[in-house]
Amino acid sequence: MKENKQPLTTLSQQEQERYDRQVSIKGFGRKRQLKLKKARIIVAGIGGVGSSASMYLAVAGIGSLTVIDSGEVELSNLNRQILHWEKNLGTSKALSAATKLKQLNPDIEVTAREESITEDSVLKLLEGTDGVIDCLDNFPSRYILNDAALKLGVPVFHAACSGFEVRATTIIPGVTPCLRCLYPRELHQAKVPILGSIAGMAGNIATTEAIKLIAGLEPTLKNRLLIYDGLHLRYNLVNISRNPDCLFCKGVRTNEG
Ligand SMILES: [Zn+2]
């Protein structure tokens, strides 16, 4: 993929025009846009949640995006995984996503990693990143991501969905509960039924949280779990706290200054 060769200290004329409608949000401004431009974000899992998360990160102008997925596009993915189209069936999800993200915003750098999140690879994948969107579909991989992010002090924007329900939280190492505090045991996940618009919403919530944190605004889901019920259009913001006995985040200190 073509690298972003533009200077990170200024916005080009084209960038000013591209991002005008978000830069002009009260309290946002060019300085916050430049923070997005300098940011490196990983989207772990490019399924239904990862599709919308990565698309909105790309169009918002996150300077460097890495998409990780070892899977290939299947027909049963297409009700929700909107970055993958019928012509992509049987091809790499990471490449399918990266190709379109680059077309969505040629000003950013997009890297495709066709691999799984494993204990052997995760630290290297996460090193130097400003945040990771957890759009994975299984608990063993989510735990591996959580544990590595705690070690490196990388914020994790966790998003999950099932049926009409979204659950999301923002994990800041040393500040908030980690995924293991929240879910000490793996939830059984066979084939999860899911509506595409709900998966999209999960991704959008995580991406909005990531953009806020990167831009220097307060993430709303810090120490809170959002439970959204799309069937009845109801949501709950549940206060959550660290488990002092959690073996994984005990002793982890914050990078926040
Ligand atoms: Zn914990």
Short mmCIF file of C-alpha atoms and ligand atoms in Angstrom, two decimals:
data_model
loop_
_atom_site.label_atom_id
_atom_site.label_comp_id
_atom_site.label_asym_id
_atom_site.label_seq_id
_atom_site.Cartn_x
_atom_site.Cartn_y
_atom_site.Cartn_z
CA MET A 1 0.00 0.00 0.00
CA LYS A 2 1.15 3.54 -0.75
CA GLU A 3 2.53 5.34 2.24
CA ASN A 4 1.34 8.68 3.51
CA LYS A 5 4.16 10.98 2.43
CA GLN A 6 2.55 14.18 3.56
CA PRO A 7 4.03 16.18 6.45
CA LEU A 8 2.45 15.38 9.82
CA THR A 9 2.72 18.92 11.16
CA THR A 10 0.31 20.63 8.79
CA LEU A 11 -2.89 19.96 6.90
CA SER A 12 -2.61 20.30 3.13
CA GLN A 13 -5.17 22.33 1.22
CA GLN A 14 -6.84 19.09 0.16
CA GLU A 15 -6.96 17.80 3.74
CA GLN A 16 -8.42 21.06 4.99
CA GLU A 17 -11.18 20.71 2.45
CA ARG A 18 -11.71 16.99 3.04
CA TYR A 19 -12.04 17.36 6.82
CA ASP A 20 -13.71 20.77 6.87
CA ARG A 21 -17.04 19.53 8.20
CA GLN A 22 -15.48 17.84 11.25
CA VAL A 23 -12.77 20.45 11.89
CA SER A 24 -15.57 23.00 12.11
CA ILE A 25 -17.30 21.11 14.95
CA LYS A 26 -17.17 23.36 18.01
CA GLY A 27 -14.16 22.38 20.14
CA PHE A 28 -12.59 20.21 17.44
CA GLY A 29 -10.46 22.39 15.19
CA ARG A 30 -7.28 21.83 13.19
CA LYS A 31 -5.13 20.86 16.18
CA ARG A 32 -7.29 17.84 16.90
CA GLN A 33 -7.39 16.95 13.21
CA LEU A 34 -3.58 16.94 13.19
CA LYS A 35 -3.63 14.54 16.15
CA LEU A 36 -5.76 12.17 14.05
CA LYS A 37 -3.31 12.55 11.17
CA LYS A 38 -0.39 11.52 13.41
CA ALA A 39 -2.27 8.56 14.91
CA ARG A 40 -1.61 4.89 14.27
CA ILE A 41 -4.63 2.68 14.84
CA ILE A 42 -5.11 -1.05 14.47
CA VAL A 43 -8.43 -2.64 13.61
CA ALA A 44 -8.31 -6.25 14.82
CA GLY A 45 -10.85 -8.28 12.85
CA ILE A 46 -12.42 -7.00 9.65
CA GLY A 47 -15.89 -8.49 9.92
CA GLY A 48 -19.14 -6.59 10.43
CA VAL A 49 -17.88 -4.49 13.34
CA GLY A 50 -14.44 -3.99 11.81
CA SER A 51 -15.90 -2.91 8.47
CA SER A 52 -17.71 0.11 9.84
CA ALA A 53 -15.00 0.88 12.42
CA SER A 54 -12.26 1.00 9.81
CA MET A 55 -14.29 2.92 7.23
CA TYR A 56 -15.06 5.73 9.67
CA LEU A 57 -11.48 5.80 10.94
CA ALA A 58 -10.30 6.11 7.34
CA VAL A 59 -12.64 8.91 6.35
CA ALA A 60 -11.92 10.76 9.62
CA GLY A 61 -8.26 10.99 8.58
CA ILE A 62 -6.49 8.62 11.00
CA GLY A 63 -3.03 8.79 9.43
CA SER A 64 -2.06 5.14 9.69
CA LEU A 65 -4.49 2.24 9.75
CA THR A 66 -3.56 -1.43 10.03
CA VAL A 67 -6.25 -4.02 9.43
CA ILE A 68 -5.67 -7.54 10.73
CA ASP A 69 -7.66 -10.60 9.72
CA SER A 70 -6.62 -14.10 8.68
CA GLY A 71 -9.99 -15.00 7.17
CA GLU A 72 -11.41 -15.12 3.67
CA VAL A 73 -14.69 -13.62 2.54
CA GLU A 74 -17.66 -16.01 2.65
CA LEU A 75 -21.19 -15.55 1.34
CA SER A 76 -22.65 -15.64 4.86
CA ASN A 77 -20.48 -12.61 5.78
CA LEU A 78 -22.19 -10.31 3.33
CA ASN A 79 -25.26 -9.43 5.43
CA ARG A 80 -23.03 -7.26 7.64
CA GLN A 81 -19.40 -7.08 6.49
CA ILE A 82 -19.90 -4.11 4.21
CA LEU A 83 -16.26 -3.72 3.20
CA HIS A 84 -16.46 -7.08 1.44
CA TRP A 85 -18.51 -7.52 -1.68
CA GLU A 86 -19.63 -10.48 -3.77
CA LYS A 87 -16.65 -10.11 -6.08
CA ASN A 88 -14.35 -10.65 -3.06
CA LEU A 89 -15.72 -14.10 -2.15
CA GLY A 90 -12.85 -16.47 -1.38
CA THR A 91 -10.26 -13.68 -1.10
CA SER A 92 -8.40 -12.29 1.91
CA LYS A 93 -10.50 -10.07 4.17
CA ALA A 94 -7.49 -7.99 5.18
CA LEU A 95 -6.61 -7.25 1.53
CA SER A 96 -10.25 -6.71 0.52
CA ALA A 97 -10.62 -4.17 3.34
CA ALA A 98 -7.30 -2.40 2.78
CA THR A 99 -7.94 -1.96 -0.94
CA LYS A 100 -11.25 -0.22 -0.34
CA LEU A 101 -10.07 1.84 2.62
CA LYS A 102 -7.26 3.21 0.48
CA GLN A 103 -9.81 4.20 -2.15
CA LEU A 104 -12.01 5.80 0.49
CA ASN A 105 -9.13 8.01 1.58
CA PRO A 106 -5.92 8.01 -0.50
CA ASP A 107 -4.32 10.49 1.93
CA ILE A 108 -3.84 7.88 4.67
CA GLU A 109 -1.53 4.89 5.00
CA VAL A 110 -3.29 1.52 5.10
CA THR A 111 -1.55 -1.76 5.89
CA ALA A 112 -3.14 -5.19 5.54
CA ARG A 113 -1.97 -8.00 7.83
CA GLU A 114 -3.31 -11.37 6.74
CA GLU A 115 -2.79 -13.10 10.06
CA SER A 116 -4.41 -14.12 13.32
CA ILE A 117 -3.78 -12.43 16.66
CA THR A 118 -1.55 -14.92 18.47
CA GLU A 119 0.56 -14.77 21.61
CA ASP A 120 3.67 -14.95 19.42
CA SER A 121 2.75 -12.08 17.12
CA VAL A 122 0.61 -9.72 19.16
CA LEU A 123 3.28 -7.61 20.90
CA LYS A 124 5.02 -6.86 17.64
CA LEU A 125 1.71 -6.02 15.97
CA LEU A 126 0.72 -3.58 18.72
CA GLU A 127 4.07 -1.90 19.29
CA GLY A 128 4.00 1.81 18.57
CA THR A 129 0.26 1.96 18.00
CA ASP A 130 -1.97 4.58 19.61
CA GLY A 131 -5.00 2.34 19.96
CA VAL A 132 -6.61 -0.86 18.82
CA ILE A 133 -10.23 -1.48 17.95
CA ASP A 134 -11.23 -4.91 19.20
CA CYS A 135 -13.59 -6.19 16.53
CA LEU A 136 -12.68 -9.83 17.06
CA ASP A 137 -15.23 -12.62 17.12
CA ASN A 138 -13.80 -14.93 19.76
CA PHE A 139 -12.70 -14.64 23.37
CA PRO A 140 -9.29 -16.38 23.15
CA SER A 141 -8.13 -13.75 20.62
CA ARG A 142 -9.75 -10.91 22.57
CA TYR A 143 -7.89 -12.01 25.71
CA ILE A 144 -4.56 -12.16 23.86
CA LEU A 145 -5.17 -8.64 22.56
CA ASN A 146 -6.20 -7.40 26.03
CA ASP A 147 -3.14 -8.85 27.75
CA ALA A 148 -0.72 -7.42 25.19
CA ALA A 149 -2.38 -4.00 25.27
CA LEU A 150 -2.03 -3.96 29.07
CA LYS A 151 1.69 -4.73 28.74
CA LEU A 152 2.24 -1.97 26.19
CA GLY A 153 -0.18 0.59 27.64
CA VAL A 154 -2.25 0.67 24.45
CA PRO A 155 -5.94 1.68 24.73
CA VAL A 156 -8.45 -0.88 23.47
CA PHE A 157 -11.84 0.08 22.09
CA HIS A 158 -13.89 -3.03 22.69
CA ALA A 159 -17.04 -3.61 20.67
CA ALA A 160 -19.22 -6.68 20.42
CA CYS A 161 -22.70 -7.46 19.24
CA SER A 162 -25.25 -10.23 19.12
CA GLY A 163 -28.71 -10.15 17.58
CA PHE A 164 -29.95 -6.61 18.19
CA GLU A 165 -27.56 -5.90 21.07
CA VAL A 166 -24.29 -3.94 21.17
CA ARG A 167 -21.84 -3.94 24.05
CA ALA A 168 -18.90 -1.57 24.09
CA THR A 169 -16.33 -0.16 26.47
CA THR A 170 -13.08 1.78 26.31
CA ILE A 171 -10.17 0.08 28.04
CA ILE A 172 -7.32 2.32 29.16
CA PRO A 173 -4.53 0.30 30.80
CA GLY A 174 -4.04 1.23 34.43
CA VAL A 175 -7.19 3.38 34.50
CA THR A 176 -10.20 1.29 33.57
CA PRO A 177 -11.19 -2.34 33.98
CA CYS A 178 -9.57 -4.61 31.45
CA LEU A 179 -11.50 -7.16 29.41
CA ARG A 180 -10.62 -9.85 31.97
CA CYS A 181 -12.09 -7.73 34.82
CA LEU A 182 -15.29 -7.47 32.80
CA TYR A 183 -15.39 -11.02 31.49
CA PRO A 184 -13.27 -13.27 33.75
CA ARG A 185 -14.51 -16.30 31.84
CA GLU A 186 -14.99 -16.75 28.11
CA LEU A 187 -18.55 -16.34 26.96
CA HIS A 188 -19.67 -19.25 24.86
CA GLN A 189 -19.83 -18.08 21.29
CA ALA A 190 -21.04 -20.50 18.69
CA LYS A 191 -22.47 -18.96 15.54
CA VAL A 192 -23.61 -15.53 16.75
CA PRO A 193 -26.78 -14.30 15.03
CA ILE A 194 -26.40 -10.67 14.04
CA LEU A 195 -28.07 -7.92 12.08
CA GLY A 196 -25.71 -5.91 9.88
CA SER A 197 -26.89 -2.50 11.03
CA ILE A 198 -26.22 -3.51 14.64
CA ALA A 199 -22.69 -4.67 13.83
CA GLY A 200 -22.17 -1.36 12.04
CA MET A 201 -23.34 0.52 15.09
CA ALA A 202 -20.92 -1.38 17.34
CA GLY A 203 -18.07 -0.38 15.05
CA ASN A 204 -19.21 3.24 14.92
CA ILE A 205 -19.36 3.51 18.71
CA ALA A 206 -15.84 2.10 19.12
CA THR A 207 -14.51 4.39 16.39
CA THR A 208 -16.12 7.47 17.90
CA GLU A 209 -14.49 6.62 21.22
CA ALA A 210 -11.11 6.14 19.51
CA ILE A 211 -11.37 9.44 17.65
CA LYS A 212 -12.27 11.26 20.88
CA LEU A 213 -9.33 9.78 22.80
CA ILE A 214 -6.83 10.42 20.00
CA ALA A 215 -8.12 13.96 19.52
CA GLY A 216 -7.75 14.72 23.23
CA LEU A 217 -11.43 14.59 24.12
CA GLU A 218 -12.80 12.49 26.96
CA PRO A 219 -13.96 9.00 25.94
CA THR A 220 -17.45 8.42 27.31
CA LEU A 221 -17.01 4.68 27.78
CA LYS A 222 -14.05 4.97 30.15
CA ASN A 223 -15.14 2.92 33.19
CA ARG A 224 -18.53 2.37 31.57
CA LEU A 225 -20.09 -0.46 29.61
CA LEU A 226 -22.60 0.57 27.00
CA ILE A 227 -25.40 -1.92 26.47
CA TYR A 228 -27.55 -0.94 23.53
CA ASP A 229 -30.77 -2.76 22.68
CA GLY A 230 -31.55 -2.00 19.07
CA LEU A 231 -34.83 -3.90 19.12
CA HIS A 232 -36.43 -1.48 21.59
CA LEU A 233 -34.09 1.48 21.03
CA ARG A 234 -32.95 1.49 24.63
CA TYR A 235 -29.49 1.89 26.04
CA ASN A 236 -27.81 1.58 29.42
CA LEU A 237 -24.50 3.04 30.52
CA VAL A 238 -23.35 0.76 33.32
CA ASN A 239 -20.57 1.98 35.62
CA ILE A 240 -17.84 -0.62 35.85
CA SER A 241 -14.71 -0.79 38.01
CA ARG A 242 -11.43 -2.65 38.07
CA ASN A 243 -11.31 -6.01 39.78
CA PRO A 244 -8.54 -5.55 42.38
CA ASP A 245 -7.81 -9.27 42.13
CA CYS A 246 -7.52 -9.35 38.35
CA LEU A 247 -4.23 -11.08 37.69
CA PHE A 248 -3.89 -9.40 34.34
CA CYS A 249 -4.26 -5.69 35.07
CA LYS A 250 -3.18 -5.70 38.73
CA GLY A 251 -0.19 -3.39 39.05
CA VAL A 252 -0.58 -1.95 35.55
CA ARG A 253 0.10 1.76 35.68
CA THR A 254 -1.38 4.38 33.47
CA ASN A 255 0.48 6.07 30.62
CA GLU A 256 -1.83 9.05 31.04
CA GLY A 257 0.04 12.09 32.15
ZN ZN B 1 -8.28 -6.69 34.68
#
